[in-house]
PDB file of C-alpha atoms in Angstrom:
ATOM      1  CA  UNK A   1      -9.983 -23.473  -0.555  1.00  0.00           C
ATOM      2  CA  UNK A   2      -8.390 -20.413  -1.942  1.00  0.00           C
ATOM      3  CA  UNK A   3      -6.880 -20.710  -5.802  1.00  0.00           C
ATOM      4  CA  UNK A   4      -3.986 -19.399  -6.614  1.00  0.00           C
ATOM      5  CA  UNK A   5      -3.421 -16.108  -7.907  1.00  0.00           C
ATOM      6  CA  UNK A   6      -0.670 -13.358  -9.079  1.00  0.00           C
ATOM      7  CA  UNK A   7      -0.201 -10.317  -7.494  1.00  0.00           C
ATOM      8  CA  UNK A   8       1.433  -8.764 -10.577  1.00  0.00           C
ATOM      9  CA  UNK A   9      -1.208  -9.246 -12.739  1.00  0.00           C
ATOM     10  CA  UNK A  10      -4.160  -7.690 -10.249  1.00  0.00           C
ATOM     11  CA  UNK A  11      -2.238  -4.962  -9.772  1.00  0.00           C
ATOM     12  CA  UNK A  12      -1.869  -4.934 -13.647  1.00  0.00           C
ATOM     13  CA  UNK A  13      -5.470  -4.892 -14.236  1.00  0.00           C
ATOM     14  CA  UNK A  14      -6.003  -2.288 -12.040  1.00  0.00           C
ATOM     15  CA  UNK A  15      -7.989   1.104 -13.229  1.00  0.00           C
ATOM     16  CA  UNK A  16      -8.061   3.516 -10.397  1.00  0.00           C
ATOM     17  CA  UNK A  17      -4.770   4.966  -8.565  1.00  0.00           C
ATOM     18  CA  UNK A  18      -4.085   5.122  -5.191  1.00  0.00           C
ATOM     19  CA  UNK A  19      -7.048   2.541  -4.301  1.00  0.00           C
ATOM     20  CA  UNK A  20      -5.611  -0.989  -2.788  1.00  0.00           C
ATOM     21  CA  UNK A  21      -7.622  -3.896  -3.617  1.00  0.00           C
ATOM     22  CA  UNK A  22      -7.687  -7.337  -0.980  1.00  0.00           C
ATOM     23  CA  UNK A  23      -6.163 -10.348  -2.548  1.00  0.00           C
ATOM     24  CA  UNK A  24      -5.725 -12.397   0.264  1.00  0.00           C
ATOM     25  CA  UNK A  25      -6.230 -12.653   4.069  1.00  0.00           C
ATOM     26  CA  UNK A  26      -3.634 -14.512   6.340  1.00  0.00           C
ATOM     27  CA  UNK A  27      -4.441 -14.718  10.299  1.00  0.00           C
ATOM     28  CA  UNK A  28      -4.656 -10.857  11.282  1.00  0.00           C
ATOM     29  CA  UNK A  29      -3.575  -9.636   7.930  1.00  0.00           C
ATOM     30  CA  UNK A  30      -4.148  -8.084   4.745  1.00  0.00           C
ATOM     31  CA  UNK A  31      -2.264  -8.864   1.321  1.00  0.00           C
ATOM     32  CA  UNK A  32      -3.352  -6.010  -0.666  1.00  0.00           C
ATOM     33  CA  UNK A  33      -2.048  -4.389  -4.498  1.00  0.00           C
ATOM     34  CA  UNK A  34      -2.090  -1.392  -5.908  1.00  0.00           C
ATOM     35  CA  UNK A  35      -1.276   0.921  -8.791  1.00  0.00           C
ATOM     36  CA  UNK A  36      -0.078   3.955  -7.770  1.00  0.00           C
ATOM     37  CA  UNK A  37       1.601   7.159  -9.343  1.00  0.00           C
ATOM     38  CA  UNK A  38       2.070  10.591  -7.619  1.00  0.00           C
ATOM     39  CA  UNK A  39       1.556  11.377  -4.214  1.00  0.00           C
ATOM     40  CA  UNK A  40      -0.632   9.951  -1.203  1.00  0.00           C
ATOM     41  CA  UNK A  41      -0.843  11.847   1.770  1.00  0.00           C
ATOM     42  CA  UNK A  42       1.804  12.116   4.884  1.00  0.00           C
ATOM     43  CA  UNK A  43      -0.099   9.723   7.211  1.00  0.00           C
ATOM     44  CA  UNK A  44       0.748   7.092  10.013  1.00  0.00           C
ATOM     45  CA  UNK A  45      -0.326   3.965  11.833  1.00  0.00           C
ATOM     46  CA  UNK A  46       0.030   4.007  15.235  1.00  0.00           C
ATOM     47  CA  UNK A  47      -0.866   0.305  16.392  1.00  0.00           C
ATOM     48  CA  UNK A  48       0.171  -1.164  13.032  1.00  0.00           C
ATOM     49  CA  UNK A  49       3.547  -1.622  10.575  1.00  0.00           C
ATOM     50  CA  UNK A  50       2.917  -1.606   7.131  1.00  0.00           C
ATOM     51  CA  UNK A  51       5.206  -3.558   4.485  1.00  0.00           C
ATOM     52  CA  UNK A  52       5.527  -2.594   0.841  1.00  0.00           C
ATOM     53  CA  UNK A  53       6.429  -4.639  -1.946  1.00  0.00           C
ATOM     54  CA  UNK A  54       7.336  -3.449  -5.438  1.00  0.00           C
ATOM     55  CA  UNK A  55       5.800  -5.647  -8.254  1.00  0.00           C
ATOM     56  CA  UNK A  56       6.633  -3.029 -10.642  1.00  0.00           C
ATOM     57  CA  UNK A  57       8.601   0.114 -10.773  1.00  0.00           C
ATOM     58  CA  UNK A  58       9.714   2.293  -8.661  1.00  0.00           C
ATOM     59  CA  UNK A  59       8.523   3.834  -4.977  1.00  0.00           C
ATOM     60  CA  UNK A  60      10.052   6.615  -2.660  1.00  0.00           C
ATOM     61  CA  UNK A  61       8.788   6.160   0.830  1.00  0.00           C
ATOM     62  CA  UNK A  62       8.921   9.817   2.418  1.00  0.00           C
ATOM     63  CA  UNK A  63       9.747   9.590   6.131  1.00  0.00           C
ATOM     64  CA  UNK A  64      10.404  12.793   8.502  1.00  0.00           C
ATOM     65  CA  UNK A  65      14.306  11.960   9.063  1.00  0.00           C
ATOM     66  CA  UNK A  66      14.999  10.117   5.616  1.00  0.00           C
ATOM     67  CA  UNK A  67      13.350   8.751   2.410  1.00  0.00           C
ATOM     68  CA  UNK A  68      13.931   5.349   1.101  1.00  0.00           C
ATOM     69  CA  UNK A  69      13.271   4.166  -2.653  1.00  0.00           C
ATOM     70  CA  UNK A  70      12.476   1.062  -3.528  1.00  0.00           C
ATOM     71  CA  UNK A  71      13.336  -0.826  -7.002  1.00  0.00           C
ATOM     72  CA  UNK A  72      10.904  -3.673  -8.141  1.00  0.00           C
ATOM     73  CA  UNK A  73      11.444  -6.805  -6.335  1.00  0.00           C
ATOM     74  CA  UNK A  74      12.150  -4.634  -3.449  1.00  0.00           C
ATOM     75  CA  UNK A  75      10.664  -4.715   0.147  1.00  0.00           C
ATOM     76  CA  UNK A  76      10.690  -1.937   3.195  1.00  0.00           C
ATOM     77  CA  UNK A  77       8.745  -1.583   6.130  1.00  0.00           C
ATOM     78  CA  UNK A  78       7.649   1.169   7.693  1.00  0.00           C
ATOM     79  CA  UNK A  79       7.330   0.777  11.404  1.00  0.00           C
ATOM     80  CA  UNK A  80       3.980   1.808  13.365  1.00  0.00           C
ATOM     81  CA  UNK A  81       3.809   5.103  14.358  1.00  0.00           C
ATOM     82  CA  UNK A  82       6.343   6.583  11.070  1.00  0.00           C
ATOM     83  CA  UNK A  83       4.668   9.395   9.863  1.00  0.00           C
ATOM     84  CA  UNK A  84       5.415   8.081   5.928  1.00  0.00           C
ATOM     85  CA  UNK A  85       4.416   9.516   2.160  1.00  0.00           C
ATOM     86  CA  UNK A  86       4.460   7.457  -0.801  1.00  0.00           C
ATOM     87  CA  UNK A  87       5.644   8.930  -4.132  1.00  0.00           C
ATOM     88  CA  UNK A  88       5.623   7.283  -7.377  1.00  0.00           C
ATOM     89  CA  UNK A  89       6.906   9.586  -9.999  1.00  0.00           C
ATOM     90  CA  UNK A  90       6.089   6.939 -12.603  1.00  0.00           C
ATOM     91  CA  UNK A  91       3.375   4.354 -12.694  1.00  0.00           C
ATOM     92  CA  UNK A  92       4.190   1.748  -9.645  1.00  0.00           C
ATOM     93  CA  UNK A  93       2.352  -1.509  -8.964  1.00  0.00           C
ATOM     94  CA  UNK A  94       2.932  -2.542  -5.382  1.00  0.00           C
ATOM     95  CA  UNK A  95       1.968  -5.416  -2.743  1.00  0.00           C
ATOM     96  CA  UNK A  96       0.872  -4.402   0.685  1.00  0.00           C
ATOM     97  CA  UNK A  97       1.095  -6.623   4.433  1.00  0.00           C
ATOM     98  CA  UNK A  98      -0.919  -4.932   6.521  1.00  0.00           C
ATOM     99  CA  UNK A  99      -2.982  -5.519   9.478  1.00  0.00           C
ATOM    100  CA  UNK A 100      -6.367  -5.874   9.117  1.00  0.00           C
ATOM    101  CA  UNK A 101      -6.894  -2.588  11.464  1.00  0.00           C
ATOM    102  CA  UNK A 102      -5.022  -0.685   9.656  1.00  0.00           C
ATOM    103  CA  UNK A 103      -6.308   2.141   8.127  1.00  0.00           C
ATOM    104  CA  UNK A 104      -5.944   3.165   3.943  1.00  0.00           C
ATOM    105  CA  UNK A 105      -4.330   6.984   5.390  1.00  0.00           C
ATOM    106  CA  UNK A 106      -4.330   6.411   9.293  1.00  0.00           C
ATOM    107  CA  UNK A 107      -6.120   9.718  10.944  1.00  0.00           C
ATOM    108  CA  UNK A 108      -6.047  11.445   7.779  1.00  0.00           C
ATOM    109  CA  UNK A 109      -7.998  11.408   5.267  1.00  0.00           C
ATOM    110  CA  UNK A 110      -7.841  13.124   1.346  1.00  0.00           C
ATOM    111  CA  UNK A 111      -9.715  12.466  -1.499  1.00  0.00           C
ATOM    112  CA  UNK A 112      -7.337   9.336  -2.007  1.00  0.00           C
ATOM    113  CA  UNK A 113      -8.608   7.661   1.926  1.00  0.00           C
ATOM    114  CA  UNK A 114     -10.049   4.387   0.824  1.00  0.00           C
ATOM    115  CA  UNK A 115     -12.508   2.222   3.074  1.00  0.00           C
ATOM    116  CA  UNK A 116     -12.046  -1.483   3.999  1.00  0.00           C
ATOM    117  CA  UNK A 117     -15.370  -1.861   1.887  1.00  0.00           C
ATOM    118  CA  UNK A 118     -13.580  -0.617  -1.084  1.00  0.00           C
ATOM    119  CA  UNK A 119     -10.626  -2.305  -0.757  1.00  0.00           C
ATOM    120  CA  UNK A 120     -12.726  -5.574  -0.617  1.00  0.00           C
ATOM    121  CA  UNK A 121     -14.443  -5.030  -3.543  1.00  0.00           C
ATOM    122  CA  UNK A 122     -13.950  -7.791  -6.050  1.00  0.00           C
ATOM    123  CA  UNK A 123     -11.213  -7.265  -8.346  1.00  0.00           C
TER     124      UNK A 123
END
């Protein structure tokens, strides 16, 4: 049986940026965190929506007809097949629902693409 855990506090103890980390599986899904600051890459996910959830700070979610900010506490998702860019101009930690197809950057990948096998590393 799984043991309860906080969300804030992986993301917290997080070192690298950019690099989501699995905290929890539910049917199909994903619950993932992060710490993120800067920019990711303009990507998409064609089969697959993608929620965000900010545990801390702030998040602008770049989309091709508008851009959406998020406050902590703060939830958006982006629907599959949004071509989307994540900006944190400050340190951010956020919580990820995702599918567990979905891919870290969709088709794209940067020197910020993580693999599932990364994102399941232990945190």
């Amino acid at each position: 049986m799984p043991e309860p855990l906080s969300p804030a506090r992986v993301a917290e103890s997080l070192t690298e940026l950019w690099s989501p980390r699995v905290v929890a599986e539910l049917d199909d899904s994903f619950v993932k965190v992060a710490k993120v600051h800067g920019t990711l890459a303009w990507h998409s996910h064609e089969h697959e929506d993608e929620l965000f959830y900010i545990l801390k700070g702030s998040l602008a979610i770049e989309m091709e007809d508008r851009t959406v900010i998020l406050q902590e506490g703060e939830t958006f998702v982006v629907p599959k097949g949004v071509r989307h860019n994540p900006i944190a101009e400050h340190e951010c930690h956020i919580m990820l629902i995702e599918r567990k197809s979905t891919l870290h950057t969709g088709n794209e990948v940067t020197s910020k693409t993580r693999s599932l096998s990364e994102q399941l590393r232990p945190v």
